[in-house]
PDB file of C-alpha atoms in Angstrom:
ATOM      1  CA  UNK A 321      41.749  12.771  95.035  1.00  0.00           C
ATOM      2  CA  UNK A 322      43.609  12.795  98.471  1.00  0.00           C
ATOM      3  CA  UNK A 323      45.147  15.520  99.862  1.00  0.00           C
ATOM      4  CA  UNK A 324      47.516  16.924 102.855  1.00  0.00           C
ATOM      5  CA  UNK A 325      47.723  20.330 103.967  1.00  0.00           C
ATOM      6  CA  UNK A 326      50.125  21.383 106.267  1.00  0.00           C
ATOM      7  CA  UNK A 327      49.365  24.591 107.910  1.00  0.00           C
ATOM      8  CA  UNK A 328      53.051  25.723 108.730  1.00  0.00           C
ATOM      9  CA  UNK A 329      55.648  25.596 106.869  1.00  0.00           C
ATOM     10  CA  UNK A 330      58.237  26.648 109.560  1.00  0.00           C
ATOM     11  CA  UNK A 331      57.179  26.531 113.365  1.00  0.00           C
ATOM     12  CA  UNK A 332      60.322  28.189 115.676  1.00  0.00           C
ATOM     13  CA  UNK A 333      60.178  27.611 119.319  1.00  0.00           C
ATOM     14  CA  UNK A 334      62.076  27.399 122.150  1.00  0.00           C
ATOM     15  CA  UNK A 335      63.784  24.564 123.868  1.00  0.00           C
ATOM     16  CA  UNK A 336      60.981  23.366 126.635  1.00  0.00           C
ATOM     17  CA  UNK A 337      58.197  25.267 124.694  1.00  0.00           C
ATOM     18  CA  UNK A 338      54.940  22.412 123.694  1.00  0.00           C
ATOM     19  CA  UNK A 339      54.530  22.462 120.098  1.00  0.00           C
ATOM     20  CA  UNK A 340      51.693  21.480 117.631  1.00  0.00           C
ATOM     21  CA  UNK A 341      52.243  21.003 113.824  1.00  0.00           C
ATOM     22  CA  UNK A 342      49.405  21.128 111.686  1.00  0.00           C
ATOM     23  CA  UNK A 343      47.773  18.492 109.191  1.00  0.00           C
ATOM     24  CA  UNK A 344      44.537  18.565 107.449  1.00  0.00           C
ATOM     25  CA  UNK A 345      43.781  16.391 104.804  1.00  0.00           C
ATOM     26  CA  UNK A 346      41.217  15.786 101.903  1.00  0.00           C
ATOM     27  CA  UNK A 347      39.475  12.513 101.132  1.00  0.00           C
ATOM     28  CA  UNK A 348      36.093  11.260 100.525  1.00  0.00           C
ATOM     29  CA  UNK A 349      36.979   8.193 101.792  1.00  0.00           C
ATOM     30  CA  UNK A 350      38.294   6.443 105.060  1.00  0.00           C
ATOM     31  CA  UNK A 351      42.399   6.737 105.493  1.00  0.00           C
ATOM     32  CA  UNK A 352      45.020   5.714 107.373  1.00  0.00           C
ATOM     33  CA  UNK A 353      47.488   8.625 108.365  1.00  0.00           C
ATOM     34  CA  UNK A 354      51.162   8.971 109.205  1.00  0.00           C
ATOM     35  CA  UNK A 355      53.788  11.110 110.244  1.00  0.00           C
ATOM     36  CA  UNK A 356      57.252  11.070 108.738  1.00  0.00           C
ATOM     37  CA  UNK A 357      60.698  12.813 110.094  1.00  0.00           C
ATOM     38  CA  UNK A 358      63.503  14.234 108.516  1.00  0.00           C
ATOM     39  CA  UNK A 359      66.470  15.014 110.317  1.00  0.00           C
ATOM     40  CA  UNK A 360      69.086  17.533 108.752  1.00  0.00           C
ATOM     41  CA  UNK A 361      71.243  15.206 106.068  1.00  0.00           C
ATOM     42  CA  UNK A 362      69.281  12.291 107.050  1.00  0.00           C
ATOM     43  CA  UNK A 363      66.358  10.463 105.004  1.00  0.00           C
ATOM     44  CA  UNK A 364      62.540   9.982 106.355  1.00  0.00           C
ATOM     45  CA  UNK A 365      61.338   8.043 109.083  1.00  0.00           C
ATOM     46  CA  UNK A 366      58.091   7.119 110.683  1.00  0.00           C
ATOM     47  CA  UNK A 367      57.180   9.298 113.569  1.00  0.00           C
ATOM     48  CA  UNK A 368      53.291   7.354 114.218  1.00  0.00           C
ATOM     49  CA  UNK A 369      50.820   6.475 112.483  1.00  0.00           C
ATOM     50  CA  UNK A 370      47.206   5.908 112.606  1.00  0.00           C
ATOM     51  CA  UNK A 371      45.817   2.785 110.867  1.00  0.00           C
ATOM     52  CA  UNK A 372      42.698   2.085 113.218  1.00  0.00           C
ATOM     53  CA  UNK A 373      41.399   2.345 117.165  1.00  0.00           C
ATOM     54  CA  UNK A 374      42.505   4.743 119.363  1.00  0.00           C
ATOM     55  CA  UNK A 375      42.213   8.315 117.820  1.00  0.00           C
ATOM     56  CA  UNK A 376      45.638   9.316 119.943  1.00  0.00           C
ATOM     57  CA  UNK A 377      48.824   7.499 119.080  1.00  0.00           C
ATOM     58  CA  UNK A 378      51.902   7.676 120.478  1.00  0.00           C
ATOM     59  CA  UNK A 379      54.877   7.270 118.567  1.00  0.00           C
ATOM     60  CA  UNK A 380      58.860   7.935 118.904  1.00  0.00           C
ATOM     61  CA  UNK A 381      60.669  10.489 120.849  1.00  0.00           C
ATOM     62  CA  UNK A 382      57.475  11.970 122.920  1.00  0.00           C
ATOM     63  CA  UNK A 383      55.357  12.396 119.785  1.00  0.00           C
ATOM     64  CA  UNK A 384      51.823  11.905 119.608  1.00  0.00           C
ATOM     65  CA  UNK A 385      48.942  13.059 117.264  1.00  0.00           C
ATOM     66  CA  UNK A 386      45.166  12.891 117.028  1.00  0.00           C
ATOM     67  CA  UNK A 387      42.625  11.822 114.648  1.00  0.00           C
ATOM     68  CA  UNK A 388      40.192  13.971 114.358  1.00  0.00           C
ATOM     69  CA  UNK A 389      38.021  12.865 111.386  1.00  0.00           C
ATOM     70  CA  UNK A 390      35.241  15.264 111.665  1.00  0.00           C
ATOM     71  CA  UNK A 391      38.036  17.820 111.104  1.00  0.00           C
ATOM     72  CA  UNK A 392      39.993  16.094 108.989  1.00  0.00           C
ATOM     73  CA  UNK A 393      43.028  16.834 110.857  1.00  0.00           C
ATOM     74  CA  UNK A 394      46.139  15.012 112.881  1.00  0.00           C
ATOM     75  CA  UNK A 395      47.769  17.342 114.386  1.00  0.00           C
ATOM     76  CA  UNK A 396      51.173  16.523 115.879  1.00  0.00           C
ATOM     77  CA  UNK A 397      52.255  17.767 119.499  1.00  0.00           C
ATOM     78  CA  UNK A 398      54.844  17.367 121.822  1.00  0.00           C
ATOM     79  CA  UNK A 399      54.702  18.727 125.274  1.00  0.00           C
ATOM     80  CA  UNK A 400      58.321  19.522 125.964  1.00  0.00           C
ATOM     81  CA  UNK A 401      60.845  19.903 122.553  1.00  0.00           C
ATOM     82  CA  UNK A 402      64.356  18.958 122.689  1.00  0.00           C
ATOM     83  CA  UNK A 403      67.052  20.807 120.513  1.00  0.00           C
ATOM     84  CA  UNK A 404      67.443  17.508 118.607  1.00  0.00           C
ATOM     85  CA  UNK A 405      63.895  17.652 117.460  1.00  0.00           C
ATOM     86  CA  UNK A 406      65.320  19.962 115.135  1.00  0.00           C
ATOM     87  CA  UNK A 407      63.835  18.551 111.196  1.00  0.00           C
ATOM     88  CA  UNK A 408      61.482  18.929 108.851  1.00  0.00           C
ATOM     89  CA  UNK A 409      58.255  17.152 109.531  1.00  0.00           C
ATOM     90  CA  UNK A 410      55.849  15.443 106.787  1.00  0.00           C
ATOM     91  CA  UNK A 411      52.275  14.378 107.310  1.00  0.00           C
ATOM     92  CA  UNK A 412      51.178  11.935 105.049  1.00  0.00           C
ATOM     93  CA  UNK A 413      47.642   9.866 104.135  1.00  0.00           C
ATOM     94  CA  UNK A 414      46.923   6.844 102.290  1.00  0.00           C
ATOM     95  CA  UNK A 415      42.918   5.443 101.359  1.00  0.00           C
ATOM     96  CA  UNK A 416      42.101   2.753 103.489  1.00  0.00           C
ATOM     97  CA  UNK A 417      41.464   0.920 100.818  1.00  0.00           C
ATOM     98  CA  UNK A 418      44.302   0.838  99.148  1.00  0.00           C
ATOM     99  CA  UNK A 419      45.613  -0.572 102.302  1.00  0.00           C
ATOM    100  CA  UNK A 420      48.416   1.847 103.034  1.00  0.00           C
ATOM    101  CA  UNK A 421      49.991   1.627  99.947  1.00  0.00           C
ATOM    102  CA  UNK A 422      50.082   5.017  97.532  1.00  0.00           C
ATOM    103  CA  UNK A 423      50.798   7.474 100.003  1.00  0.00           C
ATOM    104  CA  UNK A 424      50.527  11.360  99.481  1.00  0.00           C
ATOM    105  CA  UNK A 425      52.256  13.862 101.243  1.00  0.00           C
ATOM    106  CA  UNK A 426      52.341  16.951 103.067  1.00  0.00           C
ATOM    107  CA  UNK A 427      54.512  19.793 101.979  1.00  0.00           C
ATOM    108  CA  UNK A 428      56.453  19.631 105.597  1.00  0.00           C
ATOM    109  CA  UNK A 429      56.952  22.403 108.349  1.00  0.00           C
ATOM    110  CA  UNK A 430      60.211  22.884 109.164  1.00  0.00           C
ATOM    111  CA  UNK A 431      60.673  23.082 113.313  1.00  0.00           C
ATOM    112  CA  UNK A 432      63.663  24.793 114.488  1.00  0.00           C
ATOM    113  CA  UNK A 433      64.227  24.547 118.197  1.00  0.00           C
ATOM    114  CA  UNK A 434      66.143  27.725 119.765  1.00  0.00           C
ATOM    115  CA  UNK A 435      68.197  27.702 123.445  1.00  0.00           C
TER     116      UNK A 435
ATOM    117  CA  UNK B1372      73.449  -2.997 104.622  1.00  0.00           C
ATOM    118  CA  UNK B1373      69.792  -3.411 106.498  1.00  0.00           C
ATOM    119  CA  UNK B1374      68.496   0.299 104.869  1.00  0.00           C
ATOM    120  CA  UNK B1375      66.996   1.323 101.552  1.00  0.00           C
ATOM    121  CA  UNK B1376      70.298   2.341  99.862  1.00  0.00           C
ATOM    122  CA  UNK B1377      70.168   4.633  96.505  1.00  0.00           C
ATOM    123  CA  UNK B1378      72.963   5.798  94.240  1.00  0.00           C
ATOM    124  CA  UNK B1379      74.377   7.377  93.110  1.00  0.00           C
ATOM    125  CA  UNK B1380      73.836  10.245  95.975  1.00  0.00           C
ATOM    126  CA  UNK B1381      74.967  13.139  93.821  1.00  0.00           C
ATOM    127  CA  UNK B1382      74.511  13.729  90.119  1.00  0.00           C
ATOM    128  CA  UNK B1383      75.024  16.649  88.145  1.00  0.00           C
ATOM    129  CA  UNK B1384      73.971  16.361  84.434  1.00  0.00           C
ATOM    130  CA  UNK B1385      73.601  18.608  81.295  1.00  0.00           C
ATOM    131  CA  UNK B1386      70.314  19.154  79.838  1.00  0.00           C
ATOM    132  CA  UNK B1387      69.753  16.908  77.348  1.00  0.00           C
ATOM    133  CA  UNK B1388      71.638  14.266  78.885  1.00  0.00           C
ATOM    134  CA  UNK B1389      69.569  10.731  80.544  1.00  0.00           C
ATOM    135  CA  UNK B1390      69.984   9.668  83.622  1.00  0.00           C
ATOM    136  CA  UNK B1391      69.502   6.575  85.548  1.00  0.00           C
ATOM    137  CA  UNK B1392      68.922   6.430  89.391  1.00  0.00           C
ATOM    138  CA  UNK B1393      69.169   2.796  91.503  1.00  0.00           C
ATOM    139  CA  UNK B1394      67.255   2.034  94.448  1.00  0.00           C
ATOM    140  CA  UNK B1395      68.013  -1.397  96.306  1.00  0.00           C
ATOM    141  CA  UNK B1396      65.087  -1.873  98.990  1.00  0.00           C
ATOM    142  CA  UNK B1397      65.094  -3.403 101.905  1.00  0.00           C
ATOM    143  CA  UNK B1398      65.701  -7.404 101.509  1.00  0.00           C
ATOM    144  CA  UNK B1399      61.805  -8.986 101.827  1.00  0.00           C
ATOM    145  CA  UNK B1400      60.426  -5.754 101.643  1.00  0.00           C
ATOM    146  CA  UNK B1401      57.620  -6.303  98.122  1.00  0.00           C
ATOM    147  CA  UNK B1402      56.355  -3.131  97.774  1.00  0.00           C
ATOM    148  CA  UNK B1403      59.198  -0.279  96.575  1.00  0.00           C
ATOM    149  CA  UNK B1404      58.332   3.578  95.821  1.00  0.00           C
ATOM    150  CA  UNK B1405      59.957   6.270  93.904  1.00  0.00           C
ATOM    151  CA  UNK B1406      59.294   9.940  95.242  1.00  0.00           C
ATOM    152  CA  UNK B1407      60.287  13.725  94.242  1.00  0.00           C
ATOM    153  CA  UNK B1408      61.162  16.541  96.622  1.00  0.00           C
ATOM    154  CA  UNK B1409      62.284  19.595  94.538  1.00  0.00           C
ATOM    155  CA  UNK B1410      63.506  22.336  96.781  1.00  0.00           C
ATOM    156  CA  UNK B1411      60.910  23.868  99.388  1.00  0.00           C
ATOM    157  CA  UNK B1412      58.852  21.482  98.740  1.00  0.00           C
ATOM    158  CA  UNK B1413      56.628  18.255  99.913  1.00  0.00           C
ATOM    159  CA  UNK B1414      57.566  14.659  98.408  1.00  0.00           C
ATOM    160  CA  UNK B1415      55.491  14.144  95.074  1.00  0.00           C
ATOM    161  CA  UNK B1416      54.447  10.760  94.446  1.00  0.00           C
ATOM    162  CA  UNK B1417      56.242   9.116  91.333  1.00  0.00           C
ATOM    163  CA  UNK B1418      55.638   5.038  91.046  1.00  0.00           C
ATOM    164  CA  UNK B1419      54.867   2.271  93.012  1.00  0.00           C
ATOM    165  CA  UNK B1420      55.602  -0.981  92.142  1.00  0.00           C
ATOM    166  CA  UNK B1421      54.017  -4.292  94.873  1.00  0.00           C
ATOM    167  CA  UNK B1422      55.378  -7.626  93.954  1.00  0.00           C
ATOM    168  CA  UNK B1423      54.384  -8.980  90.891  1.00  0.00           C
ATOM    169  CA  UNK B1424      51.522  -6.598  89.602  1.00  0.00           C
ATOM    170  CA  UNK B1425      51.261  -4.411  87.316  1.00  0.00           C
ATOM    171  CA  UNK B1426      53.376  -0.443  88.739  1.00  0.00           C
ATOM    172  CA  UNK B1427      51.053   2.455  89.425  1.00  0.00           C
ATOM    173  CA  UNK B1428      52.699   4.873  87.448  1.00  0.00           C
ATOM    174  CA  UNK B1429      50.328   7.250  87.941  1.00  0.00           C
ATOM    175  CA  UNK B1430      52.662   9.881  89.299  1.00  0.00           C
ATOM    176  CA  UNK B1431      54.736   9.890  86.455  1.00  0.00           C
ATOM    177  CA  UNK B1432      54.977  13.773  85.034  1.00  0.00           C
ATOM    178  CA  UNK B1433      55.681  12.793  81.714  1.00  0.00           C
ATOM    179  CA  UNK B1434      57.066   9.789  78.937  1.00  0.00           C
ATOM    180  CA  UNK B1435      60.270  11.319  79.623  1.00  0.00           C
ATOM    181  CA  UNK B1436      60.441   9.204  83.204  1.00  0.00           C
ATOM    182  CA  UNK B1437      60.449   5.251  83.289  1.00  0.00           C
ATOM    183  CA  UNK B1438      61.252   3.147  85.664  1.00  0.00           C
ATOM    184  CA  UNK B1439      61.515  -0.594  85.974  1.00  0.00           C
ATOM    185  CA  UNK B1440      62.112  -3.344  88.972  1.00  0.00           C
ATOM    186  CA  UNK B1441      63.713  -6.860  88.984  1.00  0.00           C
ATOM    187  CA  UNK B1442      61.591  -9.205  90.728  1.00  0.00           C
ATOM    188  CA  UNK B1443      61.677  -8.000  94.035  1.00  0.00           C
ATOM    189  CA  UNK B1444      64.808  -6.149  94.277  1.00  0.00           C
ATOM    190  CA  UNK B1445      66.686  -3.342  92.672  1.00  0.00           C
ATOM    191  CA  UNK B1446      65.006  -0.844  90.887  1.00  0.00           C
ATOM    192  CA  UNK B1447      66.291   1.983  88.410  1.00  0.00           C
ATOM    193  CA  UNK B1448      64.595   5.316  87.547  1.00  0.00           C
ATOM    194  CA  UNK B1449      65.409   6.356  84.017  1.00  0.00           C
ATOM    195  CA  UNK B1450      65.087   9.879  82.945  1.00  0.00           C
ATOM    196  CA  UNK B1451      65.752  10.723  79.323  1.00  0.00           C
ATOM    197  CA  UNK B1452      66.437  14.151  77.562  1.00  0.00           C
ATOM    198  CA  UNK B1453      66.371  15.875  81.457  1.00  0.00           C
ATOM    199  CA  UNK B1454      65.542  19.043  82.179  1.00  0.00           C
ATOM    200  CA  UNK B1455      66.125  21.624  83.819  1.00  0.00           C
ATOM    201  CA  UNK B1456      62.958  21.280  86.148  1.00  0.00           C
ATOM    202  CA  UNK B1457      64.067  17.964  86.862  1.00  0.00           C
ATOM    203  CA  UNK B1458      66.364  18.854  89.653  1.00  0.00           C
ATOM    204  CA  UNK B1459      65.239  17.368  92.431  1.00  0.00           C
ATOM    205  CA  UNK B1460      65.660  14.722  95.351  1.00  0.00           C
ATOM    206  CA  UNK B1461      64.693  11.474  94.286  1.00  0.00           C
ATOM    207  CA  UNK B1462      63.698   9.087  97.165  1.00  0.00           C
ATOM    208  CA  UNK B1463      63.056   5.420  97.159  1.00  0.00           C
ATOM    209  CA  UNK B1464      61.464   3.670  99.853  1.00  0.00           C
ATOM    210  CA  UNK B1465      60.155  -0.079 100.730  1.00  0.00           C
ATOM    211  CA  UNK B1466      57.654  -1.718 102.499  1.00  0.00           C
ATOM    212  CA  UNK B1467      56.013  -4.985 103.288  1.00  0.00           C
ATOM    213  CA  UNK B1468      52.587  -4.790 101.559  1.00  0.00           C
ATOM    214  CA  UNK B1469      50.199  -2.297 103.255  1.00  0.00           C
ATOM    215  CA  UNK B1470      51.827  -1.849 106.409  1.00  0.00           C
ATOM    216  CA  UNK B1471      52.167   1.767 105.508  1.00  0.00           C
ATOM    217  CA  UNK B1472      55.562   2.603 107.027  1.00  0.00           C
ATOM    218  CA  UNK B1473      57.677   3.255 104.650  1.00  0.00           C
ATOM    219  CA  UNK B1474      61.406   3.188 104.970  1.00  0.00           C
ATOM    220  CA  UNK B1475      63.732   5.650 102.925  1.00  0.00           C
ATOM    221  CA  UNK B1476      66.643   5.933 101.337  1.00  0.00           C
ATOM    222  CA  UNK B1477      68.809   8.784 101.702  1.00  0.00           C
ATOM    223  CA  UNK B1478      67.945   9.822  98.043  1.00  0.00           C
ATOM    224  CA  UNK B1479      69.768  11.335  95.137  1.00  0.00           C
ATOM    225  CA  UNK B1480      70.776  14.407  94.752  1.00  0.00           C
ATOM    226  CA  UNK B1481      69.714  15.743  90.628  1.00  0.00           C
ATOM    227  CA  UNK B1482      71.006  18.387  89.476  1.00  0.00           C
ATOM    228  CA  UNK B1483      70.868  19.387  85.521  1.00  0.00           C
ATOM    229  CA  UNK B1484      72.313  22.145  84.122  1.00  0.00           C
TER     230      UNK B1484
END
């Protein structure tokens, strides 16, 4: 059975600072990978996602992550974090096979941003 | 509205009592999904339901959860005789078939007392 492990479940850091949010995940066969945002009293969006190609994808709001699939890991990172990156952020996987469909998450890490 | 929308948002119920939870998915949008988040935690995988096959229930936690779409539109999550452990966020999202983004509702709030 699939799997997500998020590393951290609460990241702080300081407006400016890079950040990285940790994923691993567990599964014997090939996935497709995802991450999801959730913004204080808002519901989830997609952040990026990996489906095939390039191991580093780019997604919204200077967010990118990398497939690593010897290490079973996507990381997330952003060079330079904004106040309003403020959320809680999900990782997620889905078998390839099932083409995206079932997806299991992450239990989040919560970044705070401080001035 | 263009989003998932779910209601009601809040609900605050005995123990005992059922309850019944409506998700309307995005218009075109074949595949819907119910989630959990309890408090703290990461979104638990409930049911999926993709056009006209047969719902992957798989993530149901007990007989005490049902849930049930029309077509390829609004769908209700039933829980009978709730719980206490039931209090959670429920989230619905939609998709077109295995795209894998997934768009969310806002969820509803459970609460049982």
């Amino acid at each position: 059975a699939q799997s997500v492990t998020q590393l951290d479940s609460q990241v702080p850091v300081f407006e400016e600072a890079p950040v990285e949010l940790r994923c691993n995940y567990s599964s014997s066969v090939s996935v497709y990978l995802f991450w999801y945002v959730q913004y204080p009293n808002q519901g989830l969006q997609l952040l990026l996602k990996y489906l095939s190609g390039s191991t580093l994808v780019k997604g919204i709001n200077g967010f990118e992550a990398e497939f690593n699939k010897s290490q079973t890991s996507f990381h997330l990172r952003k060079p330079s974090v904004h106040i309003s990156d403020t959320a809680e952020y999900f990782c997620a996987v889905s078998d390839h096979g099932k083409g995206a469909q079932k997806l299991v998450f992450g239990q989040g890490t919560r970044l705070t941003i401080n001035p | 509205g263009a989003g998932v929308s779910q209601s009601p948002s809040n609900k605050v119920t005995e123990k005992g009592k059922d309850v019944e939870l409506r998700c309307d998915p995005i218009s075109g949008h074949t595949a819907l999904y119910w989630y959990r988040q309890r408090l703290g935690q990461g979104l638990e995988f409930l049911i999926y339901f993709q056009g006209n096959s047969a719902p992957d229930k798989s993530g149901l936690p007990s007989d005490r959860f049902s849930a049930e779409r029309t077509g390829e539109s609004v769908s209700t999550l039933t829980i009978q005789r709730t719980q206490q452990e039931d209090s959670a966020v429920y989230l619905c999202a939609s998709s077109l078939f295995k795209s894998g983004e997934l768009f969310f509702g806002e969820g509803s709030r459970l609460t049982v007392l």
